[in-house]
JSON list of C-alpha atoms in Angstrom, two decimals:
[
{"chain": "A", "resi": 7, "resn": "UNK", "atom": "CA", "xyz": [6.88, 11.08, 5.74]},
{"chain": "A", "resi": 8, "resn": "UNK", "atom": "CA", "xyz": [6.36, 9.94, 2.07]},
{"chain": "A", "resi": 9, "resn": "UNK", "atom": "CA", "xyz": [7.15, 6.92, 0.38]},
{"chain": "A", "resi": 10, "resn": "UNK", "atom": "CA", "xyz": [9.41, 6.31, -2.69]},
{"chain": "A", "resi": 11, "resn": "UNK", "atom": "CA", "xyz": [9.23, 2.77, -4.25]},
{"chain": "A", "resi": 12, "resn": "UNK", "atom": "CA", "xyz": [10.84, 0.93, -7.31]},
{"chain": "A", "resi": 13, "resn": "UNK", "atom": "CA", "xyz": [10.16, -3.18, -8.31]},
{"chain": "A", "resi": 14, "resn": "UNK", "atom": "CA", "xyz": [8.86, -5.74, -10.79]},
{"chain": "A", "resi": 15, "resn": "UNK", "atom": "CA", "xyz": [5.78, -6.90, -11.89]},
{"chain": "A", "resi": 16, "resn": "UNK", "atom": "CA", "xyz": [4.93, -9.68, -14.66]},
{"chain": "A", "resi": 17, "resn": "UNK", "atom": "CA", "xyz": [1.42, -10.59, -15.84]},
{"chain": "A", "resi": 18, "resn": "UNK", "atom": "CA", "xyz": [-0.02, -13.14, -17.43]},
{"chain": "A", "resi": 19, "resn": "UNK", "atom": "CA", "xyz": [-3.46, -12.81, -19.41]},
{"chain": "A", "resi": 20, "resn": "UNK", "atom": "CA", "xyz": [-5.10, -15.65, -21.05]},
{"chain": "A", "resi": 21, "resn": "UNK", "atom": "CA", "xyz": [-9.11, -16.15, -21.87]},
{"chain": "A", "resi": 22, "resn": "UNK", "atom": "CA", "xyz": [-10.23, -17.33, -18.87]},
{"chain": "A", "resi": 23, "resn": "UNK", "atom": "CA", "xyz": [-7.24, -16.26, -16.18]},
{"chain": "A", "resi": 24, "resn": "UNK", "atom": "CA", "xyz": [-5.41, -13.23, -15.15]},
{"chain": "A", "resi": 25, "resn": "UNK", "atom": "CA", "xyz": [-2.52, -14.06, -13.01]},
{"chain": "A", "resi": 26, "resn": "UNK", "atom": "CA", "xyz": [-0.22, -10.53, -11.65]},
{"chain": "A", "resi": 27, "resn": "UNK", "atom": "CA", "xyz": [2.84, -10.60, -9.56]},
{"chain": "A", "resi": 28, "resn": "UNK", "atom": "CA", "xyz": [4.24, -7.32, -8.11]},
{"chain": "A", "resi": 29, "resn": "UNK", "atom": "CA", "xyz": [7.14, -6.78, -5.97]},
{"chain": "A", "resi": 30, "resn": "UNK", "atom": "CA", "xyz": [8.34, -3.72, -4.89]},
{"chain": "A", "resi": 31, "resn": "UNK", "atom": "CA", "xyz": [11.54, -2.50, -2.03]},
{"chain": "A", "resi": 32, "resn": "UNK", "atom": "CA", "xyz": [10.21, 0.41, -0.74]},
{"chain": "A", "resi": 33, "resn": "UNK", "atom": "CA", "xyz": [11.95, 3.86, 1.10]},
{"chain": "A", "resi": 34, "resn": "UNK", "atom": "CA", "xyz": [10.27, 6.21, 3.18]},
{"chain": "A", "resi": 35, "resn": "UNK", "atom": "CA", "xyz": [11.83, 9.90, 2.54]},
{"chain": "A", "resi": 36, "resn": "UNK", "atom": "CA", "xyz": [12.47, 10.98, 5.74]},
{"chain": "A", "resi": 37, "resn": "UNK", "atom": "CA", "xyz": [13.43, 8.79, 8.63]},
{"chain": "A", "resi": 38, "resn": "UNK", "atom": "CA", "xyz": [10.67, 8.37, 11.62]},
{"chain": "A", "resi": 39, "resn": "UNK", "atom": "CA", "xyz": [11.16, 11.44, 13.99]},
{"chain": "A", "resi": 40, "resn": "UNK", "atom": "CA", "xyz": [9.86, 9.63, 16.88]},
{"chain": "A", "resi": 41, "resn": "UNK", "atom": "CA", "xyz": [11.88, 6.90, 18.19]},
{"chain": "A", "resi": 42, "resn": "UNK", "atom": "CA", "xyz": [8.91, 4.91, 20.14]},
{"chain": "A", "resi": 43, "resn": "UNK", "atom": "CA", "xyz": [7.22, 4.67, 16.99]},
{"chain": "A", "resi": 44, "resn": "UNK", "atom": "CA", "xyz": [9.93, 3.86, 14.29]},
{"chain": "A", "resi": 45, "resn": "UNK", "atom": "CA", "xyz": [12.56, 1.85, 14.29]},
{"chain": "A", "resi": 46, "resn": "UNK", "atom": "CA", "xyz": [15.07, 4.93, 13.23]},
{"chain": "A", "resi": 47, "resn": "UNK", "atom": "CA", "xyz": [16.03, 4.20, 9.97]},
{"chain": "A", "resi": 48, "resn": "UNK", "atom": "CA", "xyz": [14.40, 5.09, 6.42]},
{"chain": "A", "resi": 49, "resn": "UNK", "atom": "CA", "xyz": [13.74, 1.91, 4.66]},
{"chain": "A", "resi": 50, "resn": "UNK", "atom": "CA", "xyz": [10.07, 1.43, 4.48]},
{"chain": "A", "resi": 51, "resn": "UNK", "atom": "CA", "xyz": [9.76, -2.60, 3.48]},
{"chain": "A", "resi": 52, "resn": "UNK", "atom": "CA", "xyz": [9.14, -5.00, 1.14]},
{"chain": "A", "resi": 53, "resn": "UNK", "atom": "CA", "xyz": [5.77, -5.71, -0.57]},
{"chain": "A", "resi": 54, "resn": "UNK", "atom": "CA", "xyz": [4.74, -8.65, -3.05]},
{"chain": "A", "resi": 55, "resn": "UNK", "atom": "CA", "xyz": [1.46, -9.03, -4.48]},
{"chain": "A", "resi": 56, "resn": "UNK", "atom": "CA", "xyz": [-0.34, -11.70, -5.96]},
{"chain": "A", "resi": 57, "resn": "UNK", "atom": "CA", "xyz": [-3.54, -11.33, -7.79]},
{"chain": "A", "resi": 58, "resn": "UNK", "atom": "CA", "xyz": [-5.31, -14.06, -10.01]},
{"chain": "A", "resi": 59, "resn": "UNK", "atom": "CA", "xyz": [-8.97, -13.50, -11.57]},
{"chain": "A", "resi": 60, "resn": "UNK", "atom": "CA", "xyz": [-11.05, -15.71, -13.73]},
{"chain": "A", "resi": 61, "resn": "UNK", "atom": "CA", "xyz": [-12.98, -14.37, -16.61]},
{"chain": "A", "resi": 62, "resn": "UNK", "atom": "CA", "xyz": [-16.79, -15.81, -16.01]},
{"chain": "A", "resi": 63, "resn": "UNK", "atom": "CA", "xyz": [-17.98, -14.01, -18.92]},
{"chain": "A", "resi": 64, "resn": "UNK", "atom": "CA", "xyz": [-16.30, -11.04, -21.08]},
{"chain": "A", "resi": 65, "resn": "UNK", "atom": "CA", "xyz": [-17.49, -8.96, -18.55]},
{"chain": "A", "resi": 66, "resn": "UNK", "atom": "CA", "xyz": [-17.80, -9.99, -15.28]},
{"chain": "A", "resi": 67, "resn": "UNK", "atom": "CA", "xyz": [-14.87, -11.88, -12.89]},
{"chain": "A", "resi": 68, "resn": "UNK", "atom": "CA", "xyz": [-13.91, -13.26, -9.84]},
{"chain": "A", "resi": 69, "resn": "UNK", "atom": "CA", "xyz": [-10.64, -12.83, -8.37]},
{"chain": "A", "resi": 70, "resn": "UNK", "atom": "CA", "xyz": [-8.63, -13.06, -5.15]},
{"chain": "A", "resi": 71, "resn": "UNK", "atom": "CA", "xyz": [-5.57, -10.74, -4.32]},
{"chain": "A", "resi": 72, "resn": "UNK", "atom": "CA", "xyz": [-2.99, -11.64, -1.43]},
{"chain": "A", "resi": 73, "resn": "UNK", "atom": "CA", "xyz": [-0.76, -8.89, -0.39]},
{"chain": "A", "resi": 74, "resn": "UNK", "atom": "CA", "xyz": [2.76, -9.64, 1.84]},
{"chain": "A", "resi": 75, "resn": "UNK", "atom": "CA", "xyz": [4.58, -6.60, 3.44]},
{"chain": "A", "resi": 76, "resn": "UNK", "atom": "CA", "xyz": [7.67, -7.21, 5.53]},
{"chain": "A", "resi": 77, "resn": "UNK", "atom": "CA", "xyz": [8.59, -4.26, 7.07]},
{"chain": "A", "resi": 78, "resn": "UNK", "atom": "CA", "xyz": [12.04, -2.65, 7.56]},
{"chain": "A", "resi": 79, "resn": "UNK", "atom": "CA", "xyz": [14.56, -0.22, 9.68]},
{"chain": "A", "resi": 80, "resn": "UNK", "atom": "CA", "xyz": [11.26, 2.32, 9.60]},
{"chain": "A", "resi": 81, "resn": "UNK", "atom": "CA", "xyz": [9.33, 0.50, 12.03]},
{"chain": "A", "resi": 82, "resn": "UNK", "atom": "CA", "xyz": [9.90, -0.67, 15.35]},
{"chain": "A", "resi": 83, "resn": "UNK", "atom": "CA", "xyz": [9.46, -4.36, 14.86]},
{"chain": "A", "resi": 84, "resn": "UNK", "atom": "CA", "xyz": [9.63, -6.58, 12.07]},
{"chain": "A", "resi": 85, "resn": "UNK", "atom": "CA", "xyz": [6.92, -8.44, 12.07]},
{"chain": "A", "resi": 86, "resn": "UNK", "atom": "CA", "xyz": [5.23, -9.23, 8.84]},
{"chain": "A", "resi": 87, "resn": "UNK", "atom": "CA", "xyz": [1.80, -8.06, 7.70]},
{"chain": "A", "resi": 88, "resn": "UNK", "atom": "CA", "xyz": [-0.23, -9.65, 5.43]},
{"chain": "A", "resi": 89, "resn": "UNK", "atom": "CA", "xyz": [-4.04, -9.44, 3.53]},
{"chain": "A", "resi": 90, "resn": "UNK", "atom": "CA", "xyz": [-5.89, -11.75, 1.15]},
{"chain": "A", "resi": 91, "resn": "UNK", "atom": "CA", "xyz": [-9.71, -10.33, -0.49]},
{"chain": "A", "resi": 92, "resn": "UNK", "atom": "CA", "xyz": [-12.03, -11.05, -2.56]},
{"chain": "A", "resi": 93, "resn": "UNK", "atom": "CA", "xyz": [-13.39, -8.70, -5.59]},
{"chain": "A", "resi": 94, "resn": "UNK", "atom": "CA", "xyz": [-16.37, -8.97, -8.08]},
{"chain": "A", "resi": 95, "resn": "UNK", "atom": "CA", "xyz": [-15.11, -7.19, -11.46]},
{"chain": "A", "resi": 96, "resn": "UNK", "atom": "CA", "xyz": [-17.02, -5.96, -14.00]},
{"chain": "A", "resi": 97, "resn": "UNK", "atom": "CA", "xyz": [-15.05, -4.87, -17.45]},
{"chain": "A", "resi": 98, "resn": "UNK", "atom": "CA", "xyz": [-16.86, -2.23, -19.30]},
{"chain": "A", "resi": 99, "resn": "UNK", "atom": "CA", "xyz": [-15.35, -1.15, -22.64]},
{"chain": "A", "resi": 100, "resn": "UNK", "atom": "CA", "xyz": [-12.75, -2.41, -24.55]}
]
């Protein structure tokens, strides 16, 4: 069905922190054809991210991202979703 999306971010990079917030309303293009699986209407949800890494060394961090999604008229329930991970970066380059 395809997904269209517009929203916000901000970012904040210091030494030893990276902190990212991203929100963003999103629209699916074409309304869900089946109505046992969608809720009928086109508007896909709304997602916010949150990811914040710490700078071990110049080139290696830890971070932890934690995605929200609250869905919309596209599905068939409202019911929020949500994930939180774990990553090991490594920064090659400048």
């Amino acid at each position: 069905h395809g997904v269209a999306g517009a929203g916000l971010s901000g970012e904040y990079a210091g030494d030893l922190f990276l902190v990212e917030l991203r929100g963003a309303a999103l629209q699916a293009l074409a309304p869900m054809d089946h109505a046992a699986l969608g809720g009928g209407g086109s508007f896909y949800g709304l997602e916010l991210d949150a990811i914040v890494e710490w700078n071990i060394t110049s080139w290696v961090g830890l971070a932890v991202e934690a995605d929200l999604f609250w869905p919309g008229s596209f599905f068939p329930t409202s019911t929020p979703a949500y994930r939180a991970f774990g990553q090991l970066n490594v920064h090659l380059g400048s």
